[in-house]
Structures are given as structure tokens and as C-alpha cells.
Amino acid sequence: MSPAVAVIMGSASDWETMEHCVTTLRDLEIPYEVRVLSAHRTPGALEAYVADSETRGVRVFVAAAGGAAHLAGVVASRTLKPVLGIPMGTALGGLDSLLSTVQMPAGIPVGTLAIGRAGAVNAALLAAAILASSDDTIVGRLRRFRDEQAQRILDQPDPSA
Ligand code: RP5
């Protein structure tokens, strides 16, 4: 099956965080592929990958990077598909990544999620929600995800006991 979501990370060192995105996509049965490609270390390969992905049917791009994190912005500059940016944690706590990803000048949008694991999980859920707008089976899976999440919380014992 051709992937609906392309997950791009700037370095293999981002995988520990991005694994949470991929696990969530898997749980929702969303076809995806993962690539390590960098806006500054492999710019030509990144550009070629985004163009090729579109022809293969990718409908949402997820881009994770840390530091001077321009990966999501560069991806967004090469596609009209939605791009979800995830700022990675860094020596500065990820605030540098967050500002680099979220503060896109008007004209090229990047939907930016939270720093780190929360952003990784939520990028998968948001990608699924985007795909769900034209696929009711994904709506059902998202509903099940929320129901199970709520049930896990309700099943927790009294933490003070
Ligand atoms: C960014 O630089 C990557 O996305 C990563 O978060 C950060 C550090 O990369 P490495 O030096 O660990 O490869 O481009």
C-alpha cells in the first residue's frame, strides 16, 4: 500500500522521540514511511523525496527537527500538502526548535505541534484527523483511540491509596 503519511526527521538521533509518532500511526492503521533527511545536510535529497512522495500519493508530511529547525518549513515550501512540524528537544530544552518551526513567515504554513513526545503523538493523531475528513474508517479508529484512552484513565486506582 502506498503511504498516506511521510514522516521525515532531520537526524537518526530524533528517532527515540519520533518512534512515538510511528507507533501511533501504526495503532491507527495509517500507512506511513519514515526517512532521515535534513534541510541543511541533505537538501537535494530532501527536495527530491518530497516531489517523489507526492507522485506516490503521500497526503500529509510530518517533519521533525531540532535546533535551528527549518526542516518543516523547507518541506512546506516544496508541497501544497499539509505539513506538521515537531520541534525536537535540545540542549536548550527545545525552545529553539519550537520557535524555528512555529514562526513561519506568512505564505508558507507549517502546523506546529508541541516539543518532543507529546508533539510526536499528536502529529500522528492530527495526520489521521486530516485523512479522516475523506475516510470514515479512520474516523472510527480515532473514536476508538479516544474511548480507550479515556477508559485507561477511568480505570486507574486512587493514586493516594
Ligand atoms: C537537527 O539537528 C536534527 O533534527 C536533530 O534534532 C539535531 C541534531 O542532529 P544530530 O547532530 O544528532 O545528528 O538537524
XYZ file of C-alpha atoms and ligand atoms in Angstrom:
175
model
C 0.000 0.000 0.000
C 1.414 3.432 -0.861
C 1.984 5.555 2.254
C -0.507 8.283 3.165
C 1.887 9.921 5.625
C 5.579 10.666 5.146
C 7.482 11.061 8.400
C 10.761 12.927 7.892
C 13.302 13.527 10.637
C 16.440 15.625 10.452
C 18.648 13.044 12.150
C 18.560 9.442 13.306
C 19.020 10.954 16.783
C 15.383 12.131 16.533
C 14.107 8.543 16.300
C 13.792 7.993 20.055
C 11.135 10.742 20.066
C 9.640 10.053 16.645
C 9.084 6.405 17.458
C 6.021 7.617 19.387
C 4.620 9.162 16.201
C 5.153 5.970 14.244
C 3.670 3.773 16.988
C 0.546 5.940 16.987
C 0.232 5.801 13.177
C 0.572 2.022 13.395
C -2.118 1.802 16.089
C -4.447 3.750 13.800
C -3.520 1.542 10.803
C -2.366 4.569 8.793
C 0.147 3.592 6.070
C 3.352 5.602 6.506
C 7.016 5.696 5.626
C 9.959 7.152 7.524
C 13.044 8.901 6.159
C 16.034 10.636 7.748
C 16.615 13.705 5.582
C 17.974 17.082 6.569
C 17.235 20.564 5.260
C 20.896 21.547 5.647
C 22.826 18.266 5.441
C 20.955 16.651 2.517
C 18.964 19.477 0.871
C 18.922 17.985 -2.638
C 17.760 14.563 -1.475
C 15.071 16.191 0.694
C 13.691 18.153 -2.236
C 13.687 15.081 -4.480
C 11.983 12.979 -1.797
C 9.143 15.455 -1.259
C 8.477 15.650 -5.016
C 8.577 11.865 -5.397
C 6.368 11.282 -2.336
C 3.613 13.416 -3.790
C 3.565 11.399 -7.013
C 3.277 8.213 -4.901
C 0.219 9.525 -3.071
C 1.526 10.923 0.223
C -1.166 13.248 1.601
C 0.385 14.550 4.821
C 4.015 15.309 5.678
C 5.336 15.168 9.242
C 8.712 16.861 9.734
C 10.702 16.656 12.976
C 13.876 18.603 13.650
C 15.841 20.172 16.456
C 17.940 23.289 16.938
C 17.787 25.709 14.004
C 14.849 23.593 12.857
C 14.000 24.663 9.321
C 13.120 21.174 8.055
C 9.325 21.550 8.263
C 9.451 24.971 6.601
C 11.596 23.693 3.747
C 9.270 20.711 3.232
C 6.283 23.078 3.243
C 7.979 25.235 0.612
C 8.070 22.222 -1.753
C 4.492 20.925 -1.379
C 0.869 22.047 -1.149
C 0.053 19.108 1.143
C -0.347 19.786 4.878
C 2.953 19.805 6.790
C 3.035 19.096 10.538
C 6.200 20.212 12.314
C 7.501 18.671 15.530
C 10.185 20.528 17.471
C 12.739 18.134 18.963
C 14.215 18.510 22.433
C 17.721 20.044 22.506
C 20.371 21.322 24.889
C 18.204 24.447 25.132
C 15.131 22.396 26.031
C 13.636 22.504 22.540
C 12.508 26.134 22.723
C 14.958 26.889 19.892
C 13.341 24.125 17.785
C 9.837 25.304 18.686
C 10.450 28.896 17.637
C 12.272 27.852 14.457
C 9.375 25.598 13.466
C 6.387 27.665 14.545
C 7.480 31.144 13.481
C 6.952 30.708 9.742
C 6.594 33.978 7.870
C 3.166 34.409 6.226
C 2.716 32.484 2.990
C 4.153 29.021 3.738
C 2.268 27.359 6.611
C 3.566 24.711 8.999
C 1.164 23.285 11.572
C 3.413 23.077 14.621
C 2.876 20.620 17.467
C 4.330 20.501 20.984
C 8.007 19.831 21.731
C 9.052 16.195 21.923
C 6.931 13.125 22.626
C 3.617 14.977 23.005
C 4.114 16.590 19.608
C 5.140 13.292 18.043
C 1.977 11.527 19.235
C -0.261 14.469 18.376
C 1.222 14.822 14.885
C 0.124 11.257 14.182
C -3.353 11.944 15.574
C -3.658 15.178 13.584
C -2.438 13.480 10.404
C -5.112 10.823 10.972
C -7.746 13.525 11.510
C -6.761 15.164 8.208
C -7.062 11.821 6.400
C -10.319 11.092 8.249
C -12.002 14.034 6.512
C -12.311 11.754 3.471
C -12.255 8.311 5.127
C -14.880 7.242 7.667
C -12.941 4.136 8.710
C -10.258 6.431 10.143
C -12.955 8.407 11.988
C -13.943 5.148 13.693
C -10.338 4.368 14.640
C -9.835 7.846 16.093
C -13.034 7.465 18.113
C -11.816 4.114 19.444
C -8.429 5.682 20.341
C -10.163 8.378 22.413
C -12.537 5.907 24.078
C -9.678 3.582 25.068
C -7.597 6.498 26.327
C -10.483 7.710 28.481
C -11.134 4.198 29.794
C -7.470 3.769 30.814
C -7.741 6.955 32.905
C -11.055 5.931 34.452
C -9.622 2.505 35.327
C -6.695 3.979 37.279
C -6.718 3.274 41.010
C -6.715 6.094 43.579
C -3.064 7.355 43.387
C -3.098 8.284 47.091
C -4.160 4.805 48.263
C 18.684 18.503 13.531
O 19.781 18.603 14.368
C 18.126 17.133 13.771
O 16.758 17.122 13.510
C 18.432 16.852 15.221
O 17.311 17.114 16.066
C 19.548 17.844 15.529
C 20.817 17.168 15.975
O 21.216 16.231 14.994
P 22.471 15.286 15.238
O 23.652 16.200 15.399
O 22.169 14.475 16.484
O 22.553 14.418 14.008
O 19.031 18.687 12.203
